[in-house]
C-alpha cells in the first residue's frame, strides 16, 4: 500500500534479473543516464549482478526479504521495467503500483495495462482477491 511518505527521486529496478525480463534494458538506461541514481533489489544471473555492482549510479541491494519490499517501494518515486517480451502480469510492477510508484515501462507489462484500464481502487481490489478467484476458477473447471 501507499504509505504516503516522502520519496527519494531515485528509480528502482526489482525482481529476477534475466535478459528477457529487461535487465539489459535497465543497465543500458543506467549507463545512458549517469546523472540519475538507481536502487536495485534483484537476484538472478551473476553476470548482471557483477555489472550492477560496477555502475557508479546504481546501489545494488541484492535480494530483499519480501516483508521489507513495501518500504523499499514506498521510499522511491519511480521504477524502471522494460521487458523484452509480454508478461501477463509482472508481480514486482503490480506491487510497485500498489505502493504508489510511477512505472517507467513499456507496453509489454500486463498489470500496467490492467491498472490503466481500471484504476487503482479496482486494481487493489482485484489483487487482494486474486488467490480466492484463482481457486474458484480452478475448482469450476474440474
PDB file of N, CA and C in Angstrom, residues 1 6-8 25 44-45 61 65 76 78 81 89 91-92 99 111 118 122 125 127-128 137:
ATOM      1  N   UNK A   1       0.833  -1.186   0.000  1.00  0.00           N
ATOM      2  CA  UNK A   1       0.000   0.000   0.000  1.00  0.00           C
ATOM      3  C   UNK A   1       0.875   1.245   0.000  1.00  0.00           C
ATOM      4  N   UNK A   6       7.480  10.675   2.218  1.00  0.00           N
ATOM      5  CA  UNK A   6       8.331  11.367   1.246  1.00  0.00           C
ATOM      6  C   UNK A   6       9.225  10.342   0.557  1.00  0.00           C
ATOM      7  N   UNK A   7       9.365  10.507  -0.751  1.00  0.00           N
ATOM      8  CA  UNK A   7      10.125   9.555  -1.552  1.00  0.00           C
ATOM      9  C   UNK A   7      11.381  10.200  -2.112  1.00  0.00           C
ATOM     10  N   UNK A   8      12.414   9.386  -2.285  1.00  0.00           N
ATOM     11  CA  UNK A   8      13.613   9.882  -2.954  1.00  0.00           C
ATOM     12  C   UNK A   8      13.326   9.967  -4.447  1.00  0.00           C
ATOM     13  N   UNK A  25      18.104  -3.910 -20.629  1.00  0.00           N
ATOM     14  CA  UNK A  25      17.483  -2.608 -20.887  1.00  0.00           C
ATOM     15  C   UNK A  25      17.710  -1.664 -19.704  1.00  0.00           C
ATOM     16  N   UNK A  44      19.488 -13.195  -9.393  1.00  0.00           N
ATOM     17  CA  UNK A  44      19.498 -13.945 -10.649  1.00  0.00           C
ATOM     18  C   UNK A  44      20.886 -14.066 -11.225  1.00  0.00           C
ATOM     19  N   UNK A  45      20.996 -13.826 -12.508  1.00  0.00           N
ATOM     20  CA  UNK A  45      22.232 -14.011 -13.255  1.00  0.00           C
ATOM     21  C   UNK A  45      23.394 -13.266 -12.602  1.00  0.00           C
ATOM     22  N   UNK A  61      21.263  -3.885  -3.876  1.00  0.00           N
ATOM     23  CA  UNK A  61      20.874  -4.469  -2.594  1.00  0.00           C
ATOM     24  C   UNK A  61      20.812  -5.993  -2.633  1.00  0.00           C
ATOM     25  N   UNK A  65      14.245  -9.231   1.670  1.00  0.00           N
ATOM     26  CA  UNK A  65      13.106 -10.028   2.156  1.00  0.00           C
ATOM     27  C   UNK A  65      11.771  -9.399   1.744  1.00  0.00           C
ATOM     28  N   UNK A  76      10.785   5.303  -2.857  1.00  0.00           N
ATOM     29  CA  UNK A  76      11.282   5.741  -4.163  1.00  0.00           C
ATOM     30  C   UNK A  76      10.122   6.133  -5.074  1.00  0.00           C
ATOM     31  N   UNK A  78       9.978   6.176  -8.639  1.00  0.00           N
ATOM     32  CA  UNK A  78       9.716   5.508  -9.910  1.00  0.00           C
ATOM     33  C   UNK A  78      10.436   4.171  -9.999  1.00  0.00           C
ATOM     34  N   UNK A  81      11.137  -0.608 -15.703  1.00  0.00           N
ATOM     35  CA  UNK A  81      10.929  -2.020 -16.054  1.00  0.00           C
ATOM     36  C   UNK A  81      10.472  -2.091 -17.500  1.00  0.00           C
ATOM     37  N   UNK A  89       1.343 -10.538 -16.217  1.00  0.00           N
ATOM     38  CA  UNK A  89       1.068  -9.681 -15.068  1.00  0.00           C
ATOM     39  C   UNK A  89       2.312  -8.894 -14.654  1.00  0.00           C
ATOM     40  N   UNK A  91       4.565  -9.382 -11.185  1.00  0.00           N
ATOM     41  CA  UNK A  91       4.285  -9.138  -9.774  1.00  0.00           C
ATOM     42  C   UNK A  91       5.003  -7.914  -9.225  1.00  0.00           C
ATOM     43  N   UNK A  92       6.295  -7.737  -9.549  1.00  0.00           N
ATOM     44  CA  UNK A  92       7.027  -6.613  -8.973  1.00  0.00           C
ATOM     45  C   UNK A  92       6.440  -5.274  -9.437  1.00  0.00           C
ATOM     46  N   UNK A  99       1.998   0.438  -4.255  1.00  0.00           N
ATOM     47  CA  UNK A  99       2.717   1.290  -3.307  1.00  0.00           C
ATOM     48  C   UNK A  99       2.844   2.733  -3.804  1.00  0.00           C
ATOM     49  N   UNK A 111       0.018  -6.127 -16.054  1.00  0.00           N
ATOM     50  CA  UNK A 111      -0.635  -5.450 -14.939  1.00  0.00           C
ATOM     51  C   UNK A 111      -0.696  -3.945 -15.154  1.00  0.00           C
ATOM     52  N   UNK A 118      -8.497   0.034 -15.307  1.00  0.00           N
ATOM     53  CA  UNK A 118      -9.484   0.023 -14.217  1.00  0.00           C
ATOM     54  C   UNK A 118      -9.201   1.014 -13.094  1.00  0.00           C
ATOM     55  N   UNK A 122      -9.938  -0.448  -8.204  1.00  0.00           N
ATOM     56  CA  UNK A 122     -10.302  -1.763  -8.751  1.00  0.00           C
ATOM     57  C   UNK A 122      -9.072  -2.669  -8.825  1.00  0.00           C
ATOM     58  N   UNK A 125      -8.396  -3.979  -5.362  1.00  0.00           N
ATOM     59  CA  UNK A 125      -9.416  -4.975  -5.010  1.00  0.00           C
ATOM     60  C   UNK A 125      -9.148  -6.307  -5.712  1.00  0.00           C
ATOM     61  N   UNK A 127      -6.320  -7.448  -6.936  1.00  0.00           N
ATOM     62  CA  UNK A 127      -5.100  -8.081  -6.410  1.00  0.00           C
ATOM     63  C   UNK A 127      -5.370  -8.749  -5.064  1.00  0.00           C
ATOM     64  N   UNK A 128      -6.141  -8.080  -4.211  1.00  0.00           N
ATOM     65  CA  UNK A 128      -6.461  -8.636  -2.892  1.00  0.00           C
ATOM     66  C   UNK A 128      -7.279  -9.922  -3.017  1.00  0.00           C
ATOM     67  N   UNK A 137     -11.838 -20.376  -9.940  1.00  0.00           N
ATOM     68  CA  UNK A 137     -11.786 -20.723 -11.356  1.00  0.00           C
ATOM     69  C   UNK A 137     -11.268 -22.155 -11.536  1.00  0.00           C
TER      70      UNK A 137
END
